[in-house]
mmCIF file of C-alpha atoms in Angstrom:
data_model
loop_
_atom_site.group_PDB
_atom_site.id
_atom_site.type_symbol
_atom_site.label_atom_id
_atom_site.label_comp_id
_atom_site.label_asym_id
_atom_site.label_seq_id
_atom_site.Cartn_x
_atom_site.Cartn_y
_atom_site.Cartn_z
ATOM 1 C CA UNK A 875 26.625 7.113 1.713
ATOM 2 C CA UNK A 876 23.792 8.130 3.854
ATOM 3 C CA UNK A 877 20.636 6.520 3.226
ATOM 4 C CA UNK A 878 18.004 9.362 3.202
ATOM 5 C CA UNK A 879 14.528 8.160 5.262
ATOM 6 C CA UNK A 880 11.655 10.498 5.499
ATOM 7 C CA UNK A 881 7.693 10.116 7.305
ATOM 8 C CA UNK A 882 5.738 9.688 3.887
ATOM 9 C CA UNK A 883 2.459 9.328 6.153
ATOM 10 C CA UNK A 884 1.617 9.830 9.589
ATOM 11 C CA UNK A 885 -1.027 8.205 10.730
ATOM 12 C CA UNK A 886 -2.109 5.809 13.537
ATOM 13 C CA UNK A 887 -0.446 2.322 14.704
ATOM 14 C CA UNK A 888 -3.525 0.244 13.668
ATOM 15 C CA UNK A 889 -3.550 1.992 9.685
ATOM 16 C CA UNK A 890 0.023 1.862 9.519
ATOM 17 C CA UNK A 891 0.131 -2.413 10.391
ATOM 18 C CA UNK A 892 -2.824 -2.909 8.077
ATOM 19 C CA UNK A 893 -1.357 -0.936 5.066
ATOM 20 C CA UNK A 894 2.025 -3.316 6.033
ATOM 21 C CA UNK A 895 0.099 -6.187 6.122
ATOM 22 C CA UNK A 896 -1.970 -5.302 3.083
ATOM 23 C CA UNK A 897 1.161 -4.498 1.020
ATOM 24 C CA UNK A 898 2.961 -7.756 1.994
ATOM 25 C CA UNK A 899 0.011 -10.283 0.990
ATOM 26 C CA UNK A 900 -0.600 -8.149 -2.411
ATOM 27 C CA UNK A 901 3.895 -8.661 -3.037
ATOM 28 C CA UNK A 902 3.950 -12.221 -1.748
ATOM 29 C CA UNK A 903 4.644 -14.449 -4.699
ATOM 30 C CA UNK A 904 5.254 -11.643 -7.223
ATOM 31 C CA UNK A 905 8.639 -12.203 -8.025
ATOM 32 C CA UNK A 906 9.200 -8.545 -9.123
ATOM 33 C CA UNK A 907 10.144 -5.031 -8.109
ATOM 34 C CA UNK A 908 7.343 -4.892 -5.393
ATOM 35 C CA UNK A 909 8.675 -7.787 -3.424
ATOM 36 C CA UNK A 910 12.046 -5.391 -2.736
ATOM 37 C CA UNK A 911 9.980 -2.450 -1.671
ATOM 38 C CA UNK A 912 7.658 -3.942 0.232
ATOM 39 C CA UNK A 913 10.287 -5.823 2.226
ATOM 40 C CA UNK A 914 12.107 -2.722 2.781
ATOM 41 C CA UNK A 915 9.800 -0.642 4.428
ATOM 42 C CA UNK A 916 8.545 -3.577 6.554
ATOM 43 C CA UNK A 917 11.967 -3.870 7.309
ATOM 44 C CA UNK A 918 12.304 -0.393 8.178
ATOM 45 C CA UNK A 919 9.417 -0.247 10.040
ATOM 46 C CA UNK A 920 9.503 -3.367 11.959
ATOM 47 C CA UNK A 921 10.206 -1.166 15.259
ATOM 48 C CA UNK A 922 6.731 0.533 14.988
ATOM 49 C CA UNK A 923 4.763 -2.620 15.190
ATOM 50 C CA UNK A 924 3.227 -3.708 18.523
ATOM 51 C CA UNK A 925 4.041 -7.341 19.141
ATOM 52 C CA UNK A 926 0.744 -9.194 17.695
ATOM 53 C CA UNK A 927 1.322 -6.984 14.135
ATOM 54 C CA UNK A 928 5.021 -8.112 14.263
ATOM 55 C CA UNK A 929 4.171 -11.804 14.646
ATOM 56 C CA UNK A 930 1.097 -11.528 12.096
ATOM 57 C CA UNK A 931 3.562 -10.217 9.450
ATOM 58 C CA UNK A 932 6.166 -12.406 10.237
ATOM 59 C CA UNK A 933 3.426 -15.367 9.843
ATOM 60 C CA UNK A 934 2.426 -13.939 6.139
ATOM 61 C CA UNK A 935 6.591 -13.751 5.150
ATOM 62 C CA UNK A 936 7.783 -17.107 6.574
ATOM 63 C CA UNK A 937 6.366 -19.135 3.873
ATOM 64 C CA UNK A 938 7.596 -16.643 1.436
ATOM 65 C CA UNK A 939 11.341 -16.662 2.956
ATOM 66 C CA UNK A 940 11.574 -20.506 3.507
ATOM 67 C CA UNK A 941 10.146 -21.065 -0.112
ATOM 68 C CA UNK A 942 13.897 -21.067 -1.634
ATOM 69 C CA UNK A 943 12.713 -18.732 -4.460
ATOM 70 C CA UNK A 944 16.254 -16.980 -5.328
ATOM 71 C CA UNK A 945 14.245 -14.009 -7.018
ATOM 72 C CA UNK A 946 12.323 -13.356 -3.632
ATOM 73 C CA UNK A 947 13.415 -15.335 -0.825
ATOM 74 C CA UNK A 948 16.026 -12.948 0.156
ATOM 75 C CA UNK A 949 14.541 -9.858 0.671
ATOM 76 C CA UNK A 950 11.462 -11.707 2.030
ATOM 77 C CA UNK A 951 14.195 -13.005 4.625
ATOM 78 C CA UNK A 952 15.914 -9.675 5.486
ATOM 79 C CA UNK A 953 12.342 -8.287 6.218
ATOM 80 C CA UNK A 954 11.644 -11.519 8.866
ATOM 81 C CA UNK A 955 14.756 -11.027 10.252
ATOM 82 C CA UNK A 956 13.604 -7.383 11.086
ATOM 83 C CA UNK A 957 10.370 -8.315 12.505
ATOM 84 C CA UNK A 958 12.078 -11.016 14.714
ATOM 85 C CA UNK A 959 14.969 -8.558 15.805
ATOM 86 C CA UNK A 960 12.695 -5.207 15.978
ATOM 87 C CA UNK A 961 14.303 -3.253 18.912
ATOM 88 C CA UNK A 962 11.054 -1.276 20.020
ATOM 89 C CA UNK A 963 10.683 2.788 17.945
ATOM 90 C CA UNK A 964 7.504 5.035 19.096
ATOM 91 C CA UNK A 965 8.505 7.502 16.068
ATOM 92 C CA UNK A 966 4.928 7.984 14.228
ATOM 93 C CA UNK A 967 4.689 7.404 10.672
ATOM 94 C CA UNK A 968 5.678 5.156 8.127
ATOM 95 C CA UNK A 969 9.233 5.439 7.298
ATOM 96 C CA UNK A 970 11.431 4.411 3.658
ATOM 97 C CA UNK A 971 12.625 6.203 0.455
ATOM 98 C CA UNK A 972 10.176 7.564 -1.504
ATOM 99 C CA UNK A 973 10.141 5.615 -4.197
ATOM 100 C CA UNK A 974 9.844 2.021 -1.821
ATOM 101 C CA UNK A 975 7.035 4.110 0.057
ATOM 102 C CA UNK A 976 4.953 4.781 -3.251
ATOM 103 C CA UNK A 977 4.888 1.063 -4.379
ATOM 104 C CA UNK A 978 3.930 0.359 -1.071
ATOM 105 C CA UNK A 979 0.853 2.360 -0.750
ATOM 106 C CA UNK A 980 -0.275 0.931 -4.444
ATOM 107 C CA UNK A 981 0.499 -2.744 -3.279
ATOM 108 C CA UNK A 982 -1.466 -2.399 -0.245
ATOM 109 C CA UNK A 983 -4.280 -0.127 -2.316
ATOM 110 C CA UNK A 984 -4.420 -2.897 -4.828
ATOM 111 C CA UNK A 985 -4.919 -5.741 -2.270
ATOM 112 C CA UNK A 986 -7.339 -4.083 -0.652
ATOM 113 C CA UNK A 987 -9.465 -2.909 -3.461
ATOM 114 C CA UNK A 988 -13.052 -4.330 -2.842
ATOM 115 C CA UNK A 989 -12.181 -4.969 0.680
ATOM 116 C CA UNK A 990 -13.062 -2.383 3.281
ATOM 117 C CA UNK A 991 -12.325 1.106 2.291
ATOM 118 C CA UNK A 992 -12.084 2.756 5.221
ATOM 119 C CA UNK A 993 -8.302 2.865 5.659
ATOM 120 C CA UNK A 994 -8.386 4.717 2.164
ATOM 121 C CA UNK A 995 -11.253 6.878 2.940
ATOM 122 C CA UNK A 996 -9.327 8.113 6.094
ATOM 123 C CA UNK A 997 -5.944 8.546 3.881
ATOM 124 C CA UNK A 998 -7.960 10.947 1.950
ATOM 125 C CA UNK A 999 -9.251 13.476 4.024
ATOM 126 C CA UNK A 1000 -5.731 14.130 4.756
ATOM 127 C CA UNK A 1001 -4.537 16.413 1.693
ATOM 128 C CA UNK A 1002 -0.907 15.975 2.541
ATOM 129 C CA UNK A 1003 -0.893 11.982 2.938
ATOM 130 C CA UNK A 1004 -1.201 10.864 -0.394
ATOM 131 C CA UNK A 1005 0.178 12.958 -3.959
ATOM 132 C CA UNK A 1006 -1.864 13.837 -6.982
ATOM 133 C CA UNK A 1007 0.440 11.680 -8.897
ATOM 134 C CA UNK A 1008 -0.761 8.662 -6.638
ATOM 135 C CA UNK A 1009 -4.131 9.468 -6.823
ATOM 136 C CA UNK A 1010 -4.488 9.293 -10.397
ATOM 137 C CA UNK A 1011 -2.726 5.907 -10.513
ATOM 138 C CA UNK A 1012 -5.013 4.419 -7.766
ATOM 139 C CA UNK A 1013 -8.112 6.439 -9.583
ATOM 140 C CA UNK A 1014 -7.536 4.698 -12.789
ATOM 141 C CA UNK A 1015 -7.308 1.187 -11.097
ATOM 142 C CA UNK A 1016 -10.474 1.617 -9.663
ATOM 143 C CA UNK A 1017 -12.179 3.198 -12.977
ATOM 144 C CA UNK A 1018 -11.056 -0.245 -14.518
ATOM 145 C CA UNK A 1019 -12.089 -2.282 -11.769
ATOM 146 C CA UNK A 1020 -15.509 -0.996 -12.560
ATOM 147 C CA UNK A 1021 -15.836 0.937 -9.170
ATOM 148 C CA UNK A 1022 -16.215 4.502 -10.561
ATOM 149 C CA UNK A 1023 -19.682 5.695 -9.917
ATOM 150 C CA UNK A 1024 -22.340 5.844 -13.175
ATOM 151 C CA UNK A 1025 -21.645 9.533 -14.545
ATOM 152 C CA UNK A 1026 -18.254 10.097 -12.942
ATOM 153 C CA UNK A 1027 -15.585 11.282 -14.678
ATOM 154 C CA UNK A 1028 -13.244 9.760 -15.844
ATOM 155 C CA UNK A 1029 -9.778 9.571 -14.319
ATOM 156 C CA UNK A 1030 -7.206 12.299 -15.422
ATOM 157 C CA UNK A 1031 -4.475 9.452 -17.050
ATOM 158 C CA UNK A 1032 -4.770 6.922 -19.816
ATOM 159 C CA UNK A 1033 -7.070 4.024 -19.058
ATOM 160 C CA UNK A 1034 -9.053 1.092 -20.191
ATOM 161 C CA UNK A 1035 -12.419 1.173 -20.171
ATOM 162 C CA UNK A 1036 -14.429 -0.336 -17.033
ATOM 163 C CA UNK A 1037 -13.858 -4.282 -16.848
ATOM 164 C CA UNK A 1038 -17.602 -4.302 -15.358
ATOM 165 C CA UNK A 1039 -19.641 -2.624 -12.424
ATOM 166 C CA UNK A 1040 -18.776 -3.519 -8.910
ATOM 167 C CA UNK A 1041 -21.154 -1.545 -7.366
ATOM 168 C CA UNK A 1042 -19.968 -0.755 -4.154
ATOM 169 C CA UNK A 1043 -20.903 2.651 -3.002
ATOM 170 C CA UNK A 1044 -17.733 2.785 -0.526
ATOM 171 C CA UNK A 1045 -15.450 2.544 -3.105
ATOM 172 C CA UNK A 1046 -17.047 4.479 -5.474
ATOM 173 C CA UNK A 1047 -16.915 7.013 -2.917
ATOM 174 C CA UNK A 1048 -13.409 6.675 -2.738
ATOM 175 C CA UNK A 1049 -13.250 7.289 -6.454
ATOM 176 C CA UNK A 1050 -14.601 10.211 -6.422
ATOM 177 C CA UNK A 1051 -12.290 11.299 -3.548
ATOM 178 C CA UNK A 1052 -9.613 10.612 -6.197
ATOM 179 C CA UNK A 1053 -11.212 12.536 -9.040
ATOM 180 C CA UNK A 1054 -11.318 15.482 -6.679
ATOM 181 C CA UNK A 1055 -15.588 14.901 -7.541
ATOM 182 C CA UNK A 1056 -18.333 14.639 -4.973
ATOM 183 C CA UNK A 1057 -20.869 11.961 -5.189
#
């Protein structure tokens, strides 16, 4: 059987390391689904790394591989052994199944919630890079996280209400991106 890869997202060297990077310290220590996914696309992607990206993933797995942890040692391991064997790829994008892609983007969304939102901000003013499906999702974690604007509405799936108000006008920004509203 063929495996089937397709370019979820193409953007830029630098976005495409940090949203690796990102992904991998939200997974690291999970012991669940994510850890798999994650892995995979690093693992796939390993190529499209510059040197210094390679080594500063590899650096954020290692202690994750040599833990011994038989739920997530292994795939942890699979994905160092890519970074450490990458033969160089200048293909753009960010390659994996769909599925391992999506869980990606959420992982590295996640860890960077209440970070810096500019990787996000940039992801949406590209209408094809990220699904309405995804949006919602991502919408409803920051609605929760408190970050939706006062007023905004509210995102389109089931959620809590806001756990408090974070008040950080680039991510409410970015909320409002996901709502398809203007602040």
């Amino acid at each position: 059987m063929t495996e089937k890869k397709r370019t979820l997202l193409d953007i830029d060297p630098a976005d495409r390391a940090r949203l690796l990077a990102s992904a991998t310290a939200y997974a690291a220590g999970r012991r669940t689904y994510v850890v798999g996914a994650v892995s995979d696309v690093v693992a796939a992607n390993a190529g499209r790394l510059d040197a210094a990206a390679r080594e500063a993933l590899a650096d954020a797995i290692r202690p994750a591989a040599d833990a011994g942890d038989s739920i997530d040692a292994p795939a942890w391991t699979r994905a160092l052994a890519a970074l450490e064997t990458a033969a160089p790829d200048d293909l753009d994008g960010l390659d994996g199944n769909a599925v391992d892609l999506r869980i990606l983007l959420f992982c590295a969304f996640r860890h960077d919630m209440g970070g810096d939102a500019g990787l996000w901000t940039r992801l949406l003013e590209d209408p094809t890079a990220l699904d309405g499906q995804w949006c919602a999702i991502a919408a409803r974690d920051l609605y929760e996280a408190g970050y939706a604007p006062q007023g905004a509405p509210e995102p389109p799936i089931q959620h809590l209400e806001p756990l408090g108000d974070a008040g950080d006008p680039a991510w409410a920004d970015v909320y409002m991106a996901l709502v398809g509203g203007a602040e």
